[in-house]
Coordinates of C-alpha atoms in Angstrom, one line a residue:
M1 CA 0.0 -0.1 0.1
A2 CA 2.9 2.5 1.0
S3 CA 4.6 1.7 -2.4
D4 CA 1.7 2.1 -4.4
R5 CA 1.1 5.4 -2.6
S6 CA 4.6 6.7 -3.3
A7 CA 4.6 5.7 -7.1
A8 CA 1.4 7.7 -7.2
S9 CA 2.7 10.7 -6.0
E10 CA 5.9 10.8 -7.9
A11 CA 2.9 10.5 -11.0
L12 CA 2.2 13.8 -10.2
V13 CA 2.8 17.1 -12.2
F14 CA 5.3 19.1 -10.2
Y15 CA 6.6 23.0 -10.8
D16 CA 9.6 23.0 -12.4
E17 CA 11.9 26.0 -11.4
A18 CA 14.0 25.7 -14.1
A19 CA 11.9 24.3 -17.2
D20 CA 8.6 25.8 -18.4
S21 CA 5.8 23.3 -19.1
G22 CA 6.8 22.9 -22.6
G23 CA 10.6 21.8 -21.7
E24 CA 12.0 25.1 -22.6
T25 CA 14.8 26.3 -20.0
R26 CA 13.2 29.7 -18.3
E27 CA 15.2 32.7 -19.2
Q28 CA 16.8 33.2 -15.7
Y29 CA 18.4 29.8 -16.1
R30 CA 19.5 29.6 -19.6
Q31 CA 23.3 30.8 -19.0
V32 CA 23.5 28.7 -15.9
Q33 CA 22.1 25.3 -17.7
E34 CA 24.5 26.3 -20.7
W35 CA 27.1 26.3 -18.4
F36 CA 26.6 23.7 -16.3
S37 CA 25.8 21.5 -19.7
R38 CA 29.2 21.4 -20.8
L39 CA 31.0 20.3 -17.4
T40 CA 31.9 16.4 -17.5
I41 CA 31.1 14.0 -15.0
S42 CA 34.6 14.3 -13.4
E43 CA 34.9 18.1 -13.7
V44 CA 31.5 18.2 -11.2
Q45 CA 33.1 15.6 -8.9
A46 CA 36.1 17.6 -8.4
L47 CA 34.3 20.9 -8.0
E48 CA 32.7 18.7 -5.1
A49 CA 35.6 17.7 -3.9
Q50 CA 37.4 21.5 -3.6
R51 CA 34.0 22.0 -1.9
D52 CA 34.1 19.9 0.7
Q53 CA 37.6 20.5 1.3
S54 CA 36.9 24.2 1.4
F55 CA 34.1 23.8 4.1
R56 CA 36.2 21.1 6.0
R57 CA 39.1 23.5 6.5
Q58 CA 37.0 26.2 7.7
G59 CA 34.7 24.2 9.8
I60 CA 31.5 24.6 8.2
T61 CA 29.6 22.2 9.7
F62 CA 26.5 20.9 10.8
T63 CA 25.3 18.2 13.5
V64 CA 22.4 15.5 12.6
Y65 CA 22.2 14.2 15.5
G66 CA 21.5 10.3 15.6
N67 CA 23.5 10.1 12.1
E68 CA 25.1 6.8 11.8
E69 CA 28.0 8.8 9.7
G70 CA 28.8 10.8 13.3
T71 CA 27.7 13.8 14.8
E72 CA 29.0 16.6 12.6
R73 CA 29.0 16.7 9.1
T74 CA 30.5 18.9 6.2
W75 CA 27.8 21.3 5.2
P76 CA 25.9 20.1 1.9
M77 CA 25.6 22.4 -0.6
D78 CA 24.3 21.7 -4.1
L79 CA 26.4 23.3 -6.9
F80 CA 23.3 24.0 -9.0
P81 CA 22.1 27.4 -7.8
R82 CA 18.1 28.5 -7.4
I83 CA 17.5 31.8 -9.1
I84 CA 14.7 34.1 -8.5
D85 CA 14.3 36.9 -10.9
A86 CA 13.6 40.5 -10.1
D87 CA 9.6 40.7 -10.3
E88 CA 8.9 37.4 -8.3
W89 CA 11.1 38.2 -6.0
A90 CA 9.5 41.9 -5.6
T91 CA 6.1 40.1 -4.7
L92 CA 7.6 37.6 -2.1
E93 CA 9.5 40.6 -0.6
R94 CA 6.2 42.5 0.0
G95 CA 4.4 39.3 1.0
L96 CA 7.0 38.9 3.7
I97 CA 7.2 42.3 5.0
Q98 CA 3.4 42.0 5.5
R99 CA 3.8 38.9 7.2
V100 CA 6.2 39.3 9.4
T101 CA 4.9 42.7 10.5
A102 CA 1.4 41.2 11.4
L103 CA 3.2 38.8 13.3
N104 CA 5.0 41.4 15.6
R105 CA 1.9 43.1 16.0
F106 CA 0.2 39.7 16.9
L107 CA 3.3 38.8 19.6
D108 CA 3.1 42.7 21.0
D109 CA -0.8 42.5 21.5
L110 CA -0.3 39.6 23.4
Y111 CA 2.5 40.1 25.9
V112 CA 2.2 44.1 26.4
G113 CA -1.0 45.2 24.7
E114 CA -4.3 44.7 25.4
Q115 CA -5.0 41.0 23.6
A116 CA -7.0 43.0 21.4
V117 CA -6.9 39.5 18.7
V118 CA -8.3 37.4 21.4
N119 CA -10.9 40.0 22.6
D120 CA -12.5 40.7 19.2
G121 CA -12.5 37.0 18.6
I122 CA -10.0 36.4 15.9
V123 CA -8.0 34.2 17.7
P124 CA -9.4 31.9 20.0
R125 CA -8.4 32.8 23.7
W126 CA -8.3 28.9 24.5
L127 CA -6.1 28.3 21.8
I128 CA -3.7 30.9 23.1
D129 CA -4.1 30.0 26.6
S130 CA -3.5 26.1 25.5
C131 CA 0.2 27.1 23.6
T132 CA 3.5 25.4 25.0
G133 CA 4.8 28.4 23.6
L134 CA 2.9 31.0 25.8
T135 CA 5.6 32.3 28.4
R136 CA 3.8 33.7 31.0
E137 CA 7.2 35.2 32.8
A138 CA 7.3 37.4 29.4
M139 CA 3.9 39.4 29.9
S140 CA 4.7 43.1 30.2
V141 CA 7.9 42.7 29.5
P142 CA 8.5 45.3 26.7
V143 CA 10.5 45.2 23.8
P144 CA 11.6 48.9 22.0
R145 CA 9.9 49.1 18.7
G146 CA 7.9 46.0 19.3
A147 CA 10.3 44.2 17.3
R148 CA 9.8 41.0 19.0
C149 CA 10.6 39.0 16.2
L150 CA 13.8 40.6 15.3
V151 CA 15.0 38.0 13.0
A152 CA 12.7 35.8 11.2
G153 CA 12.6 32.5 9.1
I154 CA 9.7 32.3 7.0
D155 CA 9.9 28.8 5.3
L156 CA 8.0 29.3 1.5
V157 CA 7.2 26.1 -0.7
R158 CA 5.9 26.1 -4.2
D159 CA 3.2 24.2 -5.3
G160 CA 2.1 22.4 -8.2
D161 CA 0.2 25.5 -9.7
G162 CA 3.2 27.4 -9.2
T163 CA 1.9 29.4 -6.5
H164 CA 4.2 30.2 -3.0
R165 CA 2.7 29.3 -0.3
V166 CA 4.0 29.8 3.5
L167 CA 4.5 26.6 5.1
E168 CA 5.5 27.7 8.6
D169 CA 6.7 30.8 10.4
N170 CA 10.1 30.1 12.7
L171 CA 10.0 33.3 15.2
R172 CA 12.2 31.9 18.1
N173 CA 15.8 31.6 16.7
P174 CA 15.8 30.6 12.7
S175 CA 19.0 29.3 12.1
G176 CA 20.6 29.2 8.4
I177 CA 21.7 32.3 7.4
S178 CA 25.3 31.7 7.8
Y179 CA 24.9 29.0 5.3
V180 CA 23.3 31.3 2.8
I181 CA 26.3 33.2 3.0
E182 CA 28.9 30.6 2.6
N183 CA 27.2 29.0 -0.2
R184 CA 27.4 32.5 -1.7
A185 CA 31.0 32.9 -1.0
A186 CA 31.8 29.1 -2.0
M187 CA 29.8 29.0 -5.1
T188 CA 31.7 32.8 -6.2
K189 CA 35.1 31.3 -5.7
L190 CA 34.2 27.9 -7.2
L191 CA 32.3 28.8 -10.0
P192 CA 32.9 32.2 -10.8
A193 CA 32.3 31.9 -14.4
A194 CA 28.4 30.6 -13.8
F195 CA 27.8 34.5 -12.6
A196 CA 29.6 36.1 -15.7
N197 CA 27.2 38.5 -17.1
T198 CA 24.7 38.0 -14.4
S199 CA 23.4 40.7 -12.0
V200 CA 22.8 38.7 -8.7
R201 CA 22.1 40.4 -5.5
S202 CA 24.9 40.4 -2.9
V203 CA 23.9 39.0 0.6
D204 CA 27.0 39.9 2.3
H205 CA 25.5 42.6 4.0
Y206 CA 23.5 40.6 6.5
G207 CA 26.1 41.0 9.3
R208 CA 25.7 44.4 8.9
S209 CA 22.3 44.8 8.7
L210 CA 21.7 42.7 11.6
L211 CA 23.7 44.2 14.0
R212 CA 21.7 47.6 13.0
A213 CA 18.6 46.1 13.9
L214 CA 20.1 44.7 17.2
Q215 CA 21.2 48.3 18.1
S216 CA 17.9 49.8 17.4
I217 CA 16.3 47.6 20.0
A218 CA 18.8 49.1 22.8
P219 CA 17.1 50.0 26.1
P220 CA 15.7 53.7 25.9
A221 CA 18.6 55.0 28.5
C222 CA 21.3 53.6 26.6
S223 CA 24.3 55.0 25.3
S224 CA 24.8 56.0 21.2
D225 CA 27.2 52.9 21.1
P226 CA 25.3 50.0 22.7
T227 CA 27.1 46.7 23.5
V228 CA 25.7 43.5 21.6
V229 CA 26.7 40.3 22.3
V230 CA 25.8 36.7 20.7
L231 CA 25.0 34.0 23.5
T232 CA 25.4 30.6 22.6
P233 CA 24.6 27.2 24.3
G234 CA 28.4 26.2 23.3
I235 CA 30.0 24.2 21.4
Y236 CA 28.1 21.5 21.3
N237 CA 25.5 22.9 19.7
S238 CA 24.2 21.7 16.4
A239 CA 24.1 25.5 15.1
Y240 CA 27.4 26.7 17.1
F241 CA 28.7 27.4 13.6
E242 CA 26.5 30.1 13.1
H243 CA 26.7 31.2 16.4
A244 CA 30.4 32.1 16.1
F245 CA 30.2 32.8 12.4
L246 CA 27.3 35.4 13.1
A247 CA 29.5 37.2 16.1
R248 CA 32.2 37.6 14.1
S249 CA 29.9 38.9 11.0
M250 CA 28.7 41.7 13.3
G251 CA 32.4 42.2 15.5
V252 CA 30.9 41.3 18.7
E253 CA 31.6 38.9 21.7
L254 CA 30.5 35.7 21.5
V255 CA 29.5 34.7 25.3
E256 CA 28.3 31.5 27.1
G257 CA 26.0 32.2 30.3
R258 CA 29.0 31.8 32.2
D259 CA 30.1 34.9 30.8
L260 CA 27.1 37.0 31.9
L261 CA 26.2 37.9 35.3
V262 CA 23.3 40.7 36.4
D263 CA 24.0 43.1 39.1
N264 CA 21.4 45.5 40.6
H265 CA 18.9 44.6 37.6
V266 CA 22.2 45.3 34.9
V267 CA 23.5 42.7 32.7
M268 CA 27.7 42.9 32.9
M269 CA 30.0 40.6 30.7
R270 CA 33.0 39.4 32.2
T271 CA 35.8 40.4 30.3
T272 CA 40.1 40.5 30.7
H273 CA 39.7 44.5 31.6
G274 CA 36.7 43.6 34.0
R275 CA 33.0 44.1 34.0
K276 CA 31.4 45.9 30.8
R277 CA 27.7 46.7 30.3
V278 CA 25.6 44.7 27.7
D279 CA 22.9 46.0 26.4
V280 CA 21.7 43.7 23.8
I281 CA 21.7 40.4 23.5
Y282 CA 21.2 37.9 20.4
R283 CA 20.0 34.9 22.2
R284 CA 20.5 31.2 20.7
I285 CA 19.2 29.6 23.9
D286 CA 15.6 28.5 24.2
D287 CA 13.3 30.1 26.5
D288 CA 13.3 27.1 28.9
F289 CA 17.2 27.7 29.3
L290 CA 17.7 31.4 29.9
D291 CA 17.2 31.6 33.1
P292 CA 17.2 29.7 35.6
V293 CA 15.8 31.7 38.2
V294 CA 12.4 31.8 35.9
F295 CA 12.8 28.7 34.0
N296 CA 14.5 25.7 34.4
P297 CA 16.5 25.9 37.5
H298 CA 18.9 22.9 36.7
S299 CA 20.1 25.1 33.3
T300 CA 23.8 26.1 33.3
L301 CA 23.2 27.5 29.7
G302 CA 21.1 31.3 30.9
V303 CA 22.2 33.4 32.7
P304 CA 20.2 33.7 36.2
G305 CA 18.4 37.0 36.6
L306 CA 18.1 37.9 33.2
M307 CA 14.3 38.1 32.8
A308 CA 14.5 40.9 35.6
A309 CA 17.1 42.4 34.1
A310 CA 14.7 42.7 30.7
R311 CA 11.2 43.4 32.7
A312 CA 13.3 46.4 34.4
G313 CA 14.0 47.6 30.6
T314 CA 17.9 47.4 31.2
V315 CA 18.5 45.0 28.5
S316 CA 16.8 44.0 25.5
I317 CA 16.8 40.4 24.3
A318 CA 16.0 39.0 20.6
N319 CA 14.5 37.0 19.6
A320 CA 12.1 37.9 22.2
V321 CA 11.1 35.5 25.4
G322 CA 7.9 33.9 24.7
N323 CA 7.8 33.9 20.5
G324 CA 7.1 29.7 20.6
I325 CA 3.2 31.0 20.3
G326 CA 3.9 32.2 16.9
D327 CA 5.5 29.0 15.7
D328 CA 2.8 27.1 17.2
K329 CA 1.4 25.0 13.9
A330 CA -2.2 26.0 15.0
V331 CA -1.8 29.4 15.3
Y332 CA 0.0 29.4 12.1
A333 CA -3.6 28.9 10.7
Y334 CA -4.9 32.4 11.8
V335 CA -2.6 34.5 10.1
P336 CA -3.9 35.5 7.1
E337 CA -6.6 36.6 9.7
M338 CA -4.0 38.4 11.4
I339 CA -2.8 40.5 8.7
R340 CA -6.6 41.5 7.8
Y341 CA -6.9 42.4 11.4
Y342 CA -3.8 44.2 12.4
L343 CA -2.9 45.6 8.9
G344 CA -6.2 45.7 7.0
E345 CA -4.9 43.9 3.9
E346 CA -5.3 41.1 1.9
P347 CA -2.3 38.3 2.6
I348 CA 0.0 38.4 -0.6
I349 CA 1.6 35.2 0.2
P350 CA -1.3 32.6 1.2
N351 CA -1.0 29.7 3.7
A352 CA -1.1 26.0 2.6
T353 CA -4.6 24.8 3.3
T354 CA -4.3 23.6 6.9
Y355 CA -6.9 21.8 9.1
L356 CA -7.5 22.1 12.5
L357 CA -8.0 18.8 14.4
W358 CA -10.0 20.0 17.4
D359 CA -12.9 20.8 15.1
D360 CA -15.0 17.8 14.6
D361 CA -15.7 17.5 11.1
Q362 CA -12.1 18.7 10.3
R363 CA -10.8 15.6 12.2
A364 CA -13.1 13.4 10.8
E365 CA -12.4 14.5 7.1
V366 CA -8.6 14.0 7.6
L367 CA -8.7 10.9 9.3
A368 CA -10.8 9.4 6.5
R369 CA -7.7 10.2 4.0
I370 CA -5.2 10.6 5.9
E371 CA -3.2 8.7 3.9
E372 CA -3.5 11.6 1.5
L373 CA -2.4 14.2 3.8
V374 CA 0.8 15.5 5.8
V375 CA 0.2 15.1 9.4
K376 CA 2.2 17.5 11.9
P377 CA 2.7 18.2 15.6
V378 CA 2.3 21.7 16.4
A379 CA 5.1 22.3 18.6
E380 CA 7.7 20.7 17.1
A381 CA 10.5 22.1 14.5
G382 CA 13.2 20.3 12.1
G383 CA 10.6 18.1 10.5
Y384 CA 10.6 16.1 13.7
G385 CA 7.3 13.8 14.1
I386 CA 5.9 14.6 10.6
V387 CA 4.0 12.2 9.0
I388 CA 3.7 12.1 5.0
G389 CA 0.5 10.0 4.0
P390 CA 1.4 9.3 0.7
H391 CA 4.7 8.1 1.4
A392 CA 4.0 6.4 5.0
T393 CA 3.4 2.9 6.1
E394 CA 0.3 1.7 7.5
E395 CA 1.5 1.3 10.9
E396 CA 3.1 5.1 10.8
L397 CA -0.6 6.3 9.5
E398 CA -2.4 3.9 12.6
D399 CA 0.1 5.7 14.6
A400 CA -0.8 8.9 13.5
R401 CA -4.6 8.3 13.9
R402 CA -4.3 7.1 17.5
K403 CA -2.0 10.5 18.3
I404 CA -4.7 12.7 16.8
E405 CA -7.6 10.8 18.4
A406 CA -5.9 11.2 21.9
D407 CA -4.8 15.1 21.5
P408 CA -6.1 16.8 18.5
R409 CA -5.1 20.5 20.2
N410 CA -1.8 19.4 19.3
W411 CA -2.1 18.3 15.6
I412 CA -2.5 19.7 12.4
A413 CA -3.0 18.4 9.0
Q414 CA -2.2 19.9 5.5
E415 CA -3.3 18.9 1.9
V416 CA 0.2 17.3 0.7
V417 CA 2.4 20.1 -1.3
N418 CA 3.9 19.0 -4.4
L419 CA 7.0 20.8 -4.0
S420 CA 8.9 22.2 -7.0
R421 CA 12.0 20.5 -8.2
L422 CA 15.2 21.5 -9.4
P423 CA 18.3 19.8 -10.5
A424 CA 20.7 18.7 -8.1
W425 CA 23.8 16.5 -8.4
T426 CA 23.2 12.7 -7.8
G427 CA 26.9 11.6 -8.2
D428 CA 26.9 10.9 -11.4
D429 CA 24.3 13.3 -13.1
F430 CA 21.5 16.2 -12.2
A431 CA 18.3 14.8 -11.6
P432 CA 15.2 16.7 -10.3
R433 CA 14.8 17.2 -6.4
H434 CA 12.6 18.8 -4.2
I435 CA 13.1 22.3 -3.1
D436 CA 11.8 25.1 0.0
L437 CA 13.3 28.3 0.8
R438 CA 13.6 30.2 4.0
P439 CA 13.9 33.8 3.7
F440 CA 15.4 35.8 6.5
V441 CA 13.5 38.8 7.4
L442 CA 14.9 41.8 9.9
C443 CA 12.7 43.8 11.9
G444 CA 14.7 46.9 13.1
E445 CA 14.0 50.7 12.3
Q446 CA 12.9 49.3 9.0
V447 CA 12.0 45.8 7.8
E448 CA 14.1 44.3 5.7
V449 CA 14.3 41.0 3.8
I450 CA 17.9 39.4 3.0
P451 CA 17.8 38.7 -0.8
G452 CA 17.1 35.0 -1.5
G453 CA 17.8 32.8 1.5
L454 CA 18.3 29.2 2.2
T455 CA 16.9 27.0 -0.4
R456 CA 17.0 23.6 1.0
V457 CA 16.8 20.5 -0.8
A458 CA 15.6 17.0 -0.5
M459 CA 18.6 15.3 -1.9
R460 CA 16.7 11.5 -1.3
E461 CA 14.6 10.9 -4.8
G462 CA 10.8 11.3 -4.4
S463 CA 11.9 12.6 -0.5
L464 CA 9.6 15.8 0.3
I465 CA 11.6 16.3 3.5
V466 CA 14.2 19.3 3.0
N467 CA 15.1 19.7 6.5
S468 CA 19.0 20.1 7.1
S469 CA 18.2 18.1 10.5
Q470 CA 16.3 15.4 8.5
G471 CA 19.8 15.2 6.0
G472 CA 18.2 17.5 3.3
G473 CA 21.0 19.5 1.5
S474 CA 20.8 23.3 0.1
K475 CA 21.8 25.7 -3.1
D476 CA 22.8 29.1 -3.2
T477 CA 20.1 31.1 -4.0
W478 CA 20.3 34.3 -6.3
V479 CA 17.8 37.1 -6.4
L480 CA 18.1 38.7 -10.0
G481 CA 19.0 42.5 -9.7
T482 CA 16.5 44.7 -12.5
H483 CA 18.0 46.3 -15.3
G484 CA 18.2 49.3 -13.5
D485 CA 20.5 48.0 -10.9
T486 CA 23.7 48.3 -10.2
P487 CA 25.3 45.0 -10.8
D488 CA 26.6 43.5 -7.2
D489 CA 30.4 42.2 -7.7
E490 CA 30.1 39.0 -5.8
A491 CA 33.7 38.2 -5.9
E492 CA 34.7 41.3 -3.9
A493 CA 32.1 40.2 -1.1
A494 CA 33.2 36.7 -1.3
E495 CA 36.9 38.0 -0.5
H496 CA 35.9 40.4 2.0
L497 CA 34.0 37.7 3.9
A498 CA 37.3 35.6 3.7
A499 CA 39.5 38.3 4.9
R500 CA 37.5 38.8 8.0
R501 CA 38.3 35.1 9.1

């Protein structure tokens, strides 16, 4: 049964990013397609070997827990890029700014506002109260500019009709931007000819943009030169490379909890020259481990008294504590209504079709056709716990049914989105593989979308799981400039990145 369903799913028509319905190469891919067609198998393999050697030398790695090959592996980047033309990107950019603006207003409304979205019946109160991401310790803790989600990673997919849809919102500690930048640096070194006569917008400014955004949310009483730090759980975290990369890119200190202390509601950093006041913390530690005084008392990763300092307004924390409520996949279903409510606009990028399983009618429909749908736990991330009906075994489907019936609030179902495909190297040829896109949005004085984002690719044939934590790969994502733009010198950007190391 499972194999029959899998075979049927592969018979579906998927949107091809590189070729139109007639099989002709799309205009933005013609030059790159021609360039790659001239490479022999041995030449591609040699380029891959150079890529891997460079990544290993620089320590560009990612941890896959439970991976039988080992805890740490070289970051997987496919050489064939994803290309987005200027007009398409302009629409995505507007849609992302719209969505993240509404989500920030929603979070600020809940934590320091009047909870108008609940009182007016847009989002059910019982749903909010039952969210595991709701952090009552963050109530009435202000965030300058209302930028509770200073860094957002919004997962986009393109369905079989070519329509972009939002699959998930990542508002806590979205990871992956360092790999966006390193993918670009690697491509400009390995394949400079592929960039010839192509105006590709740069991503190398991310560190500067992130620093400006963080400085913009410094406490009102802060000096004109706020001290910003990146707070990491340490070297054993799966995204530690990114933590170190971002601190280096911004020119700020990378610290662990033991490097900070709170004195009279002020956060201080221990340095070789004595204590130094900290104004903004870009934390890459989950809420539960951030402050043992109010959260997990056994945590050695956080800073005792940090929440008291935030409540006193002497330090700003990004992303804000409590953002997990916006990551809840059941709350996700209400984001289009949030956009209408807070902004008075229609959503530019639609959600994937989603079923809320506490509703008796929707649950009955899902259970009747679960083999056709994707079932997700509302509070998990990284692809964990997902059951893709067409690819699941009968045992997996029956287990999903039992879990849904036992706790329907904690599950959603979605129609299978036939993820678009793009050629990827399989070892001896290029073959179509499913992809998604995680653009990154910064919210400081202005809302800025970094051109492109992390294109993730399912490296196994037929797989729809693209998450890096589940063994997926990545691609460099090129956003083309308009004809009036000054072409970005990507080779210079790569040299600048290398010079900072």
